Short mmCIF file of C-alpha atoms and ligand atoms in Angstrom, two decimals:
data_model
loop_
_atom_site.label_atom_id
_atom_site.label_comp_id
_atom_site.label_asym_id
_atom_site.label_seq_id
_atom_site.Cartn_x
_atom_site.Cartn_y
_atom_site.Cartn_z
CA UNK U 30 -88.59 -95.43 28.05
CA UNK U 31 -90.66 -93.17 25.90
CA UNK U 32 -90.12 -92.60 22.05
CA UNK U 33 -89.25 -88.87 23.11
CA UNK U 34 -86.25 -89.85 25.93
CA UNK U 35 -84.13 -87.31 25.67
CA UNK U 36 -82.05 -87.85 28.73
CA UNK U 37 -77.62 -87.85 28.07
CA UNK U 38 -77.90 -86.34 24.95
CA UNK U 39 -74.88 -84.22 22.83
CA UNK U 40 -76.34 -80.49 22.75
CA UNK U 41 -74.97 -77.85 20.79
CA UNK U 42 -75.75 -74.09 22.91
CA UNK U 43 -75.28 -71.38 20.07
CA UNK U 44 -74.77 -68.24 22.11
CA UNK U 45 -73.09 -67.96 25.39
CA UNK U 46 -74.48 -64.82 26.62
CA UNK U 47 -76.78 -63.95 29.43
CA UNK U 48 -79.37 -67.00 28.47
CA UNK U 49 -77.04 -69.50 26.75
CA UNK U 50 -74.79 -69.92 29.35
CA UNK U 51 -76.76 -70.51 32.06
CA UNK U 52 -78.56 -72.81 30.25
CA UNK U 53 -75.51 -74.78 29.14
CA UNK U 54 -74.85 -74.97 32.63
CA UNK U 55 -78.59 -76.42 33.77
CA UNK U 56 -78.69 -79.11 31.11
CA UNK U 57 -74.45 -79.92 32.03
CA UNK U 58 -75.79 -80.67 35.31
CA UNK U 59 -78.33 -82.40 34.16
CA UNK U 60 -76.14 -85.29 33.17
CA UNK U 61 -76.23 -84.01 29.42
CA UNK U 62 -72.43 -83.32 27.39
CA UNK U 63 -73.01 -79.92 26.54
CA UNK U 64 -70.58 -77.65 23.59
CA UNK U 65 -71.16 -74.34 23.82
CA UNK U 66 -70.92 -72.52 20.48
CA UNK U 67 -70.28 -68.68 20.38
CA UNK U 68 -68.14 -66.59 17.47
CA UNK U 69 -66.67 -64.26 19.94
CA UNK U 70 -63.24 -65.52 20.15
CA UNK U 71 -62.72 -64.00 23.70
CA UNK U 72 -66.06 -65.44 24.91
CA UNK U 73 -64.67 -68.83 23.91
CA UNK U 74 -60.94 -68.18 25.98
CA UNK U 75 -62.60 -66.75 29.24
CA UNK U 76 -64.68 -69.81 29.51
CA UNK U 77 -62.27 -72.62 28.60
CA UNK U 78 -59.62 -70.76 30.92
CA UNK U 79 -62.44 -71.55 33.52
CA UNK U 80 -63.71 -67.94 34.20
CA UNK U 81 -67.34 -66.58 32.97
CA UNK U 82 -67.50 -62.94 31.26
CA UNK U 83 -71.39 -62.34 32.68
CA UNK U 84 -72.08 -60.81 36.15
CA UNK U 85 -74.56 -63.23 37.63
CA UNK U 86 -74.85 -64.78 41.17
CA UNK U 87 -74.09 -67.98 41.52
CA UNK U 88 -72.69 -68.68 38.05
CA UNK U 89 -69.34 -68.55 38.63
CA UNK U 90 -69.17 -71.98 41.15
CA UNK U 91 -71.96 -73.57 39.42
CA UNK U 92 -69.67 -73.21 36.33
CA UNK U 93 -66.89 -74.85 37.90
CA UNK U 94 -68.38 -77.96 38.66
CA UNK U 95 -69.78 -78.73 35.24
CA UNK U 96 -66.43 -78.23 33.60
CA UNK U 97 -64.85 -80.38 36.06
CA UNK U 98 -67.51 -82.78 35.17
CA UNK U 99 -66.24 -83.10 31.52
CA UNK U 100 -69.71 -82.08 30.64
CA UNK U 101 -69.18 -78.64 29.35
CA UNK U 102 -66.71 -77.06 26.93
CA UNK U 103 -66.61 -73.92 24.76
CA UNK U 104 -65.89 -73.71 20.97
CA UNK U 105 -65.87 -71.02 18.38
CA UNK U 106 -66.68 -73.71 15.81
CA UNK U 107 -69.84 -75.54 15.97
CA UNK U 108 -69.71 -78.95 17.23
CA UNK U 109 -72.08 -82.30 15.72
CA UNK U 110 -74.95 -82.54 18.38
CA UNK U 111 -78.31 -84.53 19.06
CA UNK U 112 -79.61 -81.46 19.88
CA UNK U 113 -78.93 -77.62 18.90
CA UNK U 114 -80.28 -74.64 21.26
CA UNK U 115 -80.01 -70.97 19.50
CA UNK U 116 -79.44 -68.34 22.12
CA UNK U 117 -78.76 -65.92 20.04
CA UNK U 118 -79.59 -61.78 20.46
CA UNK U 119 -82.77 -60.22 18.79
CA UNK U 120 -81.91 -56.99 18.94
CA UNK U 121 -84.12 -54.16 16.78
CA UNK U 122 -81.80 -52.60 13.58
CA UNK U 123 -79.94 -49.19 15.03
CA UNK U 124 -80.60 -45.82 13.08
CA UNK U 125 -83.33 -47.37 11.24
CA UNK U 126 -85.98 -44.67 11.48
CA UNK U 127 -88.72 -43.95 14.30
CA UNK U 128 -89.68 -47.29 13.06
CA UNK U 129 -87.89 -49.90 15.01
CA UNK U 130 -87.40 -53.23 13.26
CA UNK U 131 -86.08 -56.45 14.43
CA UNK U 132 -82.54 -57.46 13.51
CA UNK U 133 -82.82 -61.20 12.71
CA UNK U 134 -79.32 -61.77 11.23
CA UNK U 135 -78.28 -63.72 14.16
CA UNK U 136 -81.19 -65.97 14.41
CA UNK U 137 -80.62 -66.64 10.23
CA UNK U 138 -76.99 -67.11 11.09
CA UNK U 139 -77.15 -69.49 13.74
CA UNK U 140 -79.48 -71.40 11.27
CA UNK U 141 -76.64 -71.47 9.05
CA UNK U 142 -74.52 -72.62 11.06
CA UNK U 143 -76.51 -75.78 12.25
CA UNK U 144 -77.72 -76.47 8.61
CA UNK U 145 -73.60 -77.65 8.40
CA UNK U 146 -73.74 -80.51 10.65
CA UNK U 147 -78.02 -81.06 11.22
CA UNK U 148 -78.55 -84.56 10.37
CA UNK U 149 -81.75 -86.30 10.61
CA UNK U 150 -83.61 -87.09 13.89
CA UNK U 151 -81.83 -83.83 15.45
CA UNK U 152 -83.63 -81.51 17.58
CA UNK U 153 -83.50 -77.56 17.14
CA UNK U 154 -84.66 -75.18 19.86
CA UNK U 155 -85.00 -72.11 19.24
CA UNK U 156 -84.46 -69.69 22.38
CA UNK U 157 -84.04 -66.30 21.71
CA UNK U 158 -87.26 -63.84 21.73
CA UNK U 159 -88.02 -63.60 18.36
CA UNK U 160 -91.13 -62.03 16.36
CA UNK U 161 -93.83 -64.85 15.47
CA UNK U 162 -92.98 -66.96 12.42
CA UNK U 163 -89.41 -66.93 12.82
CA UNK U 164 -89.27 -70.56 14.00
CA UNK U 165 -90.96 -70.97 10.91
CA UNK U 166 -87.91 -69.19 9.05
CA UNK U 167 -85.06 -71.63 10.98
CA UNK U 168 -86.88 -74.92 9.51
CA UNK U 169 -87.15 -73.12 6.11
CA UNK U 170 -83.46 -71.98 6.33
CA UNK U 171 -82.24 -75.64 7.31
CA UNK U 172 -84.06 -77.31 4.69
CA UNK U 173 -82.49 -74.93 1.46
CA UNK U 174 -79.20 -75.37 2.97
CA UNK U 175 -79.25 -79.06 4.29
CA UNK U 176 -81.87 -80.16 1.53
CA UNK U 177 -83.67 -82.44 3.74
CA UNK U 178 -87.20 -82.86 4.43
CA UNK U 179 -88.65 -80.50 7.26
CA UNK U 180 -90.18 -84.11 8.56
CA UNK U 181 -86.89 -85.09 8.92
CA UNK U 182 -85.87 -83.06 11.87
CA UNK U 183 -87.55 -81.29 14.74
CA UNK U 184 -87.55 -77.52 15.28
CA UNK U 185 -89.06 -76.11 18.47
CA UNK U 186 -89.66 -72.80 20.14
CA UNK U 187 -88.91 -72.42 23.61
CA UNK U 188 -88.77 -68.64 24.70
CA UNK U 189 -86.76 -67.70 28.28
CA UNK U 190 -88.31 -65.89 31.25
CA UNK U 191 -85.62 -65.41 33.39
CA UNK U 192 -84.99 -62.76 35.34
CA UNK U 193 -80.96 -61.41 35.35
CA UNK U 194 -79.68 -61.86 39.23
CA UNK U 195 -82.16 -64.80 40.05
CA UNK U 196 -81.46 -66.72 36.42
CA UNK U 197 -80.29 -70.38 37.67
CA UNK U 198 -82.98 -70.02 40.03
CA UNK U 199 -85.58 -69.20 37.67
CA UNK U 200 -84.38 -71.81 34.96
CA UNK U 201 -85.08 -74.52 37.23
CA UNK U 202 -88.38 -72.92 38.71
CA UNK U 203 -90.07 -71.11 36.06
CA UNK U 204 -92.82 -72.84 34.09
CA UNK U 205 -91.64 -72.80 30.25
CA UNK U 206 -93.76 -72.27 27.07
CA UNK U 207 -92.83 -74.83 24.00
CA UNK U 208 -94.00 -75.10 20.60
CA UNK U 209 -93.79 -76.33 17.62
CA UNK U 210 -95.73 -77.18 14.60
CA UNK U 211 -94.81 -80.71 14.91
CA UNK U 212 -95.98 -82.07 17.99
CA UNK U 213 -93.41 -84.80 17.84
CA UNK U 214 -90.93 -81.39 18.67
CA UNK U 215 -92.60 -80.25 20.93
CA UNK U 216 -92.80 -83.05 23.35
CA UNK U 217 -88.97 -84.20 22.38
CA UNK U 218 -87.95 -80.12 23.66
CA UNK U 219 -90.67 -80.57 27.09
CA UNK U 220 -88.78 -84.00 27.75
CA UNK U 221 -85.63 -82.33 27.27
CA UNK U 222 -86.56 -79.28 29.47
CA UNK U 223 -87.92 -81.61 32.19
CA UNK U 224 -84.17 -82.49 32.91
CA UNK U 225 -83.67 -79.78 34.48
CA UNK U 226 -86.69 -77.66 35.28
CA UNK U 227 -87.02 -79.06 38.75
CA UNK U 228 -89.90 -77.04 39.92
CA UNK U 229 -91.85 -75.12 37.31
CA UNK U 230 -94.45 -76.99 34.69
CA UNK U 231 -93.39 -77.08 30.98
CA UNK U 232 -96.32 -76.57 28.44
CA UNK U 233 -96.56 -77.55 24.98
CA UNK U 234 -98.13 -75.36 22.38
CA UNK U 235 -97.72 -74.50 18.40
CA UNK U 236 -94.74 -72.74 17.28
CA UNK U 237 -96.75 -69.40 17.28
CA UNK U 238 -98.72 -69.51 20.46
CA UNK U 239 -95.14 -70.28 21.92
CA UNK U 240 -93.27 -66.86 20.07
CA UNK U 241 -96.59 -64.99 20.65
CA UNK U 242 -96.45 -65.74 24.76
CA UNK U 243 -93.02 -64.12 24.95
CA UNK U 244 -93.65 -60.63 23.37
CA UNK U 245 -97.48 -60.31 24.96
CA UNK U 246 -95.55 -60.86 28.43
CA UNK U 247 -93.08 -58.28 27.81
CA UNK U 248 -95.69 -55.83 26.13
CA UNK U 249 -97.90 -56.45 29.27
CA UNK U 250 -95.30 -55.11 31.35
CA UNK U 251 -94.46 -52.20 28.71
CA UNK U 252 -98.42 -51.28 28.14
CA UNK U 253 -98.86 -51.45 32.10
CA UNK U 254 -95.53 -48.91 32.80
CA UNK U 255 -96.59 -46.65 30.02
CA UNK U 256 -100.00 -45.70 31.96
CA UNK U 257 -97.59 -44.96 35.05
CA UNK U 258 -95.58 -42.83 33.33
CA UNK U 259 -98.59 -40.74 31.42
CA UNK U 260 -100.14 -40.59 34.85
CA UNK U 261 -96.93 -38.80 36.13
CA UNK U 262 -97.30 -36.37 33.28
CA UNK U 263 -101.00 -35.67 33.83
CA UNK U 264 -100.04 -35.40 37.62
CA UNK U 265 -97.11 -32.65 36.94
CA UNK U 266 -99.70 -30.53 35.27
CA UNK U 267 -101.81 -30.88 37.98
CA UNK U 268 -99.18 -30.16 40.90
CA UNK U 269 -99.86 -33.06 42.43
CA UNK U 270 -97.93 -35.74 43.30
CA UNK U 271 -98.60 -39.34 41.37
CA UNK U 272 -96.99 -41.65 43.54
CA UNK U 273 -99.41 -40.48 46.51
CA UNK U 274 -102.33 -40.39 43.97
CA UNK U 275 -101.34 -44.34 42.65
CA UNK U 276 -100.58 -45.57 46.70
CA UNK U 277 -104.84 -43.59 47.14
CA UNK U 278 -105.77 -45.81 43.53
CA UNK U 279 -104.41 -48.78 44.61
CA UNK U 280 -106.65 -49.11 48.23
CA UNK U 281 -109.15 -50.12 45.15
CA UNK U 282 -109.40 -54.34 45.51
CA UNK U 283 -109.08 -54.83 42.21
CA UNK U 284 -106.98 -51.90 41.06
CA UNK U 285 -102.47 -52.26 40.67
CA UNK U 286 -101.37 -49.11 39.02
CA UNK U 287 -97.23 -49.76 38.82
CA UNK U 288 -94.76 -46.85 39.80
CA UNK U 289 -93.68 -44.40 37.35
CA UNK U 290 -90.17 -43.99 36.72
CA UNK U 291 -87.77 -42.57 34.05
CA UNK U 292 -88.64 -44.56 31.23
CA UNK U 293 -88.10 -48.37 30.74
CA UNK U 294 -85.18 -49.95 29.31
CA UNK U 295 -83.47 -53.55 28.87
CA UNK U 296 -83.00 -55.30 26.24
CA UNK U 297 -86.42 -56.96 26.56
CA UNK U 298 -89.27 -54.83 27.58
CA UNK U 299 -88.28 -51.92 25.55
CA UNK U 300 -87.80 -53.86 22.64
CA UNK U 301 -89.74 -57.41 22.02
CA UNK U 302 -93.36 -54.78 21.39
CA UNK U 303 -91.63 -53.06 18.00
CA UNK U 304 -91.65 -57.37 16.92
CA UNK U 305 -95.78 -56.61 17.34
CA UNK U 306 -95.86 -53.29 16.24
CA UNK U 307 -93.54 -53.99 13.32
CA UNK U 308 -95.94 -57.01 12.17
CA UNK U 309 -99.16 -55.35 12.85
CA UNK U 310 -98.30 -51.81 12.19
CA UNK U 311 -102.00 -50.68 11.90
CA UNK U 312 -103.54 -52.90 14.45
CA UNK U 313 -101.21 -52.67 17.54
CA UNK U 314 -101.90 -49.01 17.92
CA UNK U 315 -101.88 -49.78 22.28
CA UNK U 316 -98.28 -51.38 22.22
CA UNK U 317 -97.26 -48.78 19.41
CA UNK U 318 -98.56 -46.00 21.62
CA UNK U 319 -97.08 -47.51 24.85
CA UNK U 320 -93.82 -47.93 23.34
CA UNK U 321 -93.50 -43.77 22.53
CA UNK U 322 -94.74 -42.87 25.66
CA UNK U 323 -92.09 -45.24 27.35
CA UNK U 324 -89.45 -43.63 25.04
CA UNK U 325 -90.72 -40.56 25.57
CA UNK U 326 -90.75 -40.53 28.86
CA UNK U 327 -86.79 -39.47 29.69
CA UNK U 328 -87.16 -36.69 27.25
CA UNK U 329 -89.82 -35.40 28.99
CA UNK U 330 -87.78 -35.44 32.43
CA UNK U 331 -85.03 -33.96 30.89
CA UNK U 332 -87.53 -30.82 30.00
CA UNK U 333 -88.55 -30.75 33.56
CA UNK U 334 -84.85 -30.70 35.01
CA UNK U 335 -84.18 -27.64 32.20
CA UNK U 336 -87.21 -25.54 33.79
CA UNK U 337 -86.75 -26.67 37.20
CA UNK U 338 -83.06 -25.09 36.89
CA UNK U 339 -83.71 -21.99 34.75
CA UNK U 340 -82.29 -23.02 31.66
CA UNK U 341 -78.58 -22.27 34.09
CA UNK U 342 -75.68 -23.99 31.89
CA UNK U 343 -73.75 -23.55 34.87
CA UNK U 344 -75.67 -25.35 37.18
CA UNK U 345 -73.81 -29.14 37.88
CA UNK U 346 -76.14 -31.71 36.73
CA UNK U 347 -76.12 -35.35 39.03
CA UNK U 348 -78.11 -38.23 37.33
CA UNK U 349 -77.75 -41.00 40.34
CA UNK U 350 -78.39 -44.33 38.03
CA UNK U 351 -77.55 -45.17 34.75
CA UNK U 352 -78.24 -48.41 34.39
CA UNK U 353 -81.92 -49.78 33.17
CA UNK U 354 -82.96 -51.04 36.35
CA UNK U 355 -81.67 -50.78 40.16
CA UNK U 356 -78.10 -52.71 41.42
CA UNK U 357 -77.37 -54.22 38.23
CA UNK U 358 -74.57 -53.28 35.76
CA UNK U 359 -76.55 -54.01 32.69
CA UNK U 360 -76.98 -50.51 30.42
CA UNK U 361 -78.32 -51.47 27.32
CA UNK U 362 -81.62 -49.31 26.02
CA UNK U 363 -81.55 -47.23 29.67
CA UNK U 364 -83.45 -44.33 29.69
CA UNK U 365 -81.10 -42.94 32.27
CA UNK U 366 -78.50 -42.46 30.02
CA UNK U 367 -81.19 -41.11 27.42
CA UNK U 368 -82.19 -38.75 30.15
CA UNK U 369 -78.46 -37.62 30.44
CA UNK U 370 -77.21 -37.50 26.97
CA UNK U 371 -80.24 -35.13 26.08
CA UNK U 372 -78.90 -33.01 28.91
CA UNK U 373 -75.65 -32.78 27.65
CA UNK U 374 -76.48 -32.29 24.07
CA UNK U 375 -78.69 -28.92 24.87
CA UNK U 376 -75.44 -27.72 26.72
CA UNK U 377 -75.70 -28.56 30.39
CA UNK U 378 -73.04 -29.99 33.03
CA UNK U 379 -73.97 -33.35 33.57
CA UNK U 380 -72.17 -36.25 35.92
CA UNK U 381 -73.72 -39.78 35.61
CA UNK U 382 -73.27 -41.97 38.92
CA UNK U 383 -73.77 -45.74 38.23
CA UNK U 384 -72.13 -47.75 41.47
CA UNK U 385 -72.49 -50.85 39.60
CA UNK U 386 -70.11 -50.18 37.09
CA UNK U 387 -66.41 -49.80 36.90
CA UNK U 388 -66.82 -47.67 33.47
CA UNK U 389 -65.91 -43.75 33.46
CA UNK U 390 -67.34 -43.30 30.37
CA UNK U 391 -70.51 -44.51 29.12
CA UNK U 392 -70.68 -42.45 25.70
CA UNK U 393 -70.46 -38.98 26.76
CA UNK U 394 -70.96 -39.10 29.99
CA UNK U 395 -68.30 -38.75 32.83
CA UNK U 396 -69.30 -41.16 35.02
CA UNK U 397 -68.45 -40.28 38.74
CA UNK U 398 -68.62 -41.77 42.57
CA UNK U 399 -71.50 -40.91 44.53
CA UNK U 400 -69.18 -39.12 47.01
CA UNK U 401 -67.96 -36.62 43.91
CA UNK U 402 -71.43 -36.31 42.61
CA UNK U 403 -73.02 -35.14 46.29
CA UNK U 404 -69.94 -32.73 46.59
CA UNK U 405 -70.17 -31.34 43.21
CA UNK U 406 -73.44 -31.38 41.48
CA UNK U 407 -75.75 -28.37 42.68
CA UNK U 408 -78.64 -30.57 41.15
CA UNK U 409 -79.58 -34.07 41.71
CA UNK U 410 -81.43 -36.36 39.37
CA UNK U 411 -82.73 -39.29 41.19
CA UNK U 412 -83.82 -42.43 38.64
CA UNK U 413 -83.00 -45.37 40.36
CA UNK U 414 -82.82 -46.88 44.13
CA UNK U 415 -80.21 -48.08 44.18
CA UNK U 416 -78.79 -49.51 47.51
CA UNK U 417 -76.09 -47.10 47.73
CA UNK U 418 -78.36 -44.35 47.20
CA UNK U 419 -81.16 -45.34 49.80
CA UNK U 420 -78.41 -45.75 52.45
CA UNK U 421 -76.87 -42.02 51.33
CA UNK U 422 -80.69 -41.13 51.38
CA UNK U 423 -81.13 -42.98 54.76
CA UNK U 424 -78.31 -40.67 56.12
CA UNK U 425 -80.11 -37.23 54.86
CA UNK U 426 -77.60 -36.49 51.66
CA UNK U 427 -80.04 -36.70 48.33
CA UNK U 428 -83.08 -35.50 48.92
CA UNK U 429 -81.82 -32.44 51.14
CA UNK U 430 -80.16 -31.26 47.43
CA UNK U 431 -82.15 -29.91 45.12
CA UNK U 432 -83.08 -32.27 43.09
CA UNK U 433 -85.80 -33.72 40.26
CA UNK U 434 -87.25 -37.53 41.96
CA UNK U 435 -88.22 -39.77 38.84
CA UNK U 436 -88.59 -42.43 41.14
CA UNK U 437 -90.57 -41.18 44.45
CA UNK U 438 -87.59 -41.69 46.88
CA UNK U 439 -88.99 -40.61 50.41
N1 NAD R 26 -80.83 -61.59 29.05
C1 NAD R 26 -82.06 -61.76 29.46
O1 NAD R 26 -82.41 -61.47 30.59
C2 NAD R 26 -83.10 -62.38 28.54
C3 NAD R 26 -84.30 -62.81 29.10
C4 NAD R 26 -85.21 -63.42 28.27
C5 NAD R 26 -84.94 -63.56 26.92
N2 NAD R 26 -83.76 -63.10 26.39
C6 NAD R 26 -83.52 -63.29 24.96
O2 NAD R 26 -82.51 -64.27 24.80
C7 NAD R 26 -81.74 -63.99 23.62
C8 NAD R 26 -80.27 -63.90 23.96
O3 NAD R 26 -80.09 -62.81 24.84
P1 NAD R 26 -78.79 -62.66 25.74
O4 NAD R 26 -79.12 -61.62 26.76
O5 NAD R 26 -78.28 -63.98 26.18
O6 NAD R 26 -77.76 -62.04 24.66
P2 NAD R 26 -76.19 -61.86 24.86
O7 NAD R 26 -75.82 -60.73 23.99
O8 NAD R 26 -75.85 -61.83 26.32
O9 NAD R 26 -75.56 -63.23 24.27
C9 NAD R 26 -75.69 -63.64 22.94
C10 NAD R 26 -74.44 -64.41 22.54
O10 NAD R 26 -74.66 -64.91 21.21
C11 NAD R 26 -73.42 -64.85 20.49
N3 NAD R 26 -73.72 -64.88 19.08
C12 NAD R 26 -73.93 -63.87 18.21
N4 NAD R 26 -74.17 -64.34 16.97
C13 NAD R 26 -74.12 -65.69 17.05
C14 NAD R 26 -74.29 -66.74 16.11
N5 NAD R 26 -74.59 -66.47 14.84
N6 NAD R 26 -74.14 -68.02 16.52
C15 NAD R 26 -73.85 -68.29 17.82
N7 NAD R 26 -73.69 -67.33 18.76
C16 NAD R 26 -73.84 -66.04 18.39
C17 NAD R 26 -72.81 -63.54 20.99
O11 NAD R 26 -71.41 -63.54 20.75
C18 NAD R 26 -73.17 -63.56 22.47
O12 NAD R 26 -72.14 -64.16 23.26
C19 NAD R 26 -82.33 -62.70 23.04
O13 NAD R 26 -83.29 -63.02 22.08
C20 NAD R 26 -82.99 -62.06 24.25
O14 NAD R 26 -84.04 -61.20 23.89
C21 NAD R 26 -82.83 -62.52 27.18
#
């Protein structure tokens, strides 16, 4: 048995959200005794009562049978552990400025709260994206509050790839990023990992290598979108149509220009660049620049519905989509809803459509059936495919409407 076993261990999940519960789940089937830890009192109930909160496939029954195992159970105090996993949300501070900052007062909480029952030997993981150094900030925060050594326990980063819909596949298959400063960590959190990431490789790097590889992934993606959407800018200008000039672009062999859309949302793509552009405000002028035109991006379309209508405040407004990306129900940072709120604060009639969820209100927007919308809305504003939509589509009832395509629907 190697000095870095870490199989049956007592593990502490702080955060039962869209990435701590799954991964409670993974390392309960794994044979470990896991306690989830979350402050949200209801969280806490739905679970224990047997029931998940999150829409995710799969979850539900693979929940089942770790609680039945006597391997998982939910508490809104922490419990003692071996190990302690922080899946906590980075979000960036609201109504800050232009400037947008990153809101580490969970990450320094959940700190806290292991620095009251950390003893020596433990493990902490830290999972949520975070900007680099912060892993650097947990050990500091255990040691003033526990005062022990920062030799005497292990802190490690391991940031989460997963994608929402596919996430206990992806936990198992996905290769993982780990670091730490102490090497010892890092091979205790890739041992620990290896119980249950059946397919993918786990590789071990410093602490900031490991926070780094999370945010250049994400600003990758952001960077890559942001020339889409400029292109479909240029394009207007130019009458012609981008998506037909990208499919021309792309017969290029070494050439994959990605499809414009409405903006970009989530709470990862749209965010995790302001960690780089907040550290390096002068040198990350690409991601900073990506970021606006990304944010920019539903403003713009809202300008374009305005002219294509005349300015008509009587005109019936349809946005089909208001979530951040197609068939799920998740909303936060969606440029749809960016896209209609501007509408309706200049004045105009606007219905939001979102057939993934039950809401009929998200902020001020009435949120309608598809059926109401095609029956009432003299204008359509097509920013996502979903299913629903492709199958009205299919049937000849969208794109025979007048109607603004952020998306390239044929
Ligand atoms: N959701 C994703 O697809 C995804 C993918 C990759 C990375 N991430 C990252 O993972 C982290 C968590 O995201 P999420 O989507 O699971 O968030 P979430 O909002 O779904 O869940 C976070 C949970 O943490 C709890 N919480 C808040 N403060 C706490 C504290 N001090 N101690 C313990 N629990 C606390 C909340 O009550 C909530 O239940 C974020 O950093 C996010 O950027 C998310």
């Amino acid at each position: 048995m190697s000095s870095y076993d870490m199989s049956n261990k007592n593990i502490s999940v702080l955060g039962l959200g869209y990435i701590g519960l799954p991964t409670a789940i993974v390392l309960a089937k794994a044979g470990h005794r896991v306690m989830g830890f979350d402050p949200n009192i209801e969280v806490v109930k739905s679970l224990n009562s047997g029931k998940i909160h999150i829409v995710e496939n799969n979850l539900q029954g693979e929940f089942k049978k770790v609680v039945d195992s006597g391997n998982f159970k939910a508490y809104s105090e922490i419990q003692p552990a071996d190990v302690y996993i922080m899946c906590v949300p980075t979000p960036f501070k609201e109504n800050v400025s232009d400037e947008k900052l990153a809101d580490l007062s969970y990450v320094q909480s959940a700190a806290e709260t292991v620095s009251k029952v950390v003893k020596k030997g433990d493990l902490v993981i830290l999972e949520s994206t975070v900007p680099p150094l912060t892993t650097k900030m947990v050990t500091d925060i255990i040691v003033n509050k526990t005062g022990m050594d920062k030799n005497d326990f292990y802190v490690a980063h391991c940031p989460e790839r997963v994608l929402p819909g596919r996430i206990l596949y992806e936990l198992e298959h996905n290769d993982r990023i780990i670091g730490s400063e102490r090497e010892e960590a890092a091979l205790m959190a890739k041992n620990l990992y290896e119980s249950f990431v059946k397919e993918g490789t786990c590789y071990v790097t410093d602490d900031i290598t490991a926070e780094m590889c999370k945010l250049v992934e994400n600003t990758f993606r952001d960077i890559n979108i942001a020339y889409a959407n400029e292109l479909s800018i240029i394009c207007n200008d130019l009458g012609i149509d981008v998506f037909k000039l990208i499919e021309l672009a792309n017969k290029h062999p070494r050439v994959n220009i990605l499809t414009p859309g409405v903006g970009v949302g989530g709470h990862c793509i749209a965010v995790d660049p302001w960690f780089l552009v907040e550290k390096f405000k002068d040198k990350a002028k690409l991601i900073n620049t990506a970021r606006h035109v990304n944010d920019f991006k539903p403003l713009w379309v809202s300008n374009q519905v305005e002219e294509a209508i005349n300015y008509d405040k009587n005109v019936k407004i349809g946005v089909l989509g208001l979530a951040y990306k197609p068939n799920i129900d998740d909303l936060r940072e969606s440029p749809s809803i960016i896209l209609a709120e501007d509408l309706i604060r200049k004045g105009y009639n606007v219905y939001g459509c979102e057939p993934n969820t039950s809401k009929e209100r998200i902020n001020d927007i009435d949120v309608k059936s598809l059926d109401y919308v095609l029956d009432n809305c003299d204008y359509l504003v097509i920013t996502l495919a979903n299913d629903e939509f492709v199958q009205e589509n299919n049937k000849k009832k969208i794109l025979t409407k007048k109607h603004y395509n952020c998306i390239g629907m044929k």
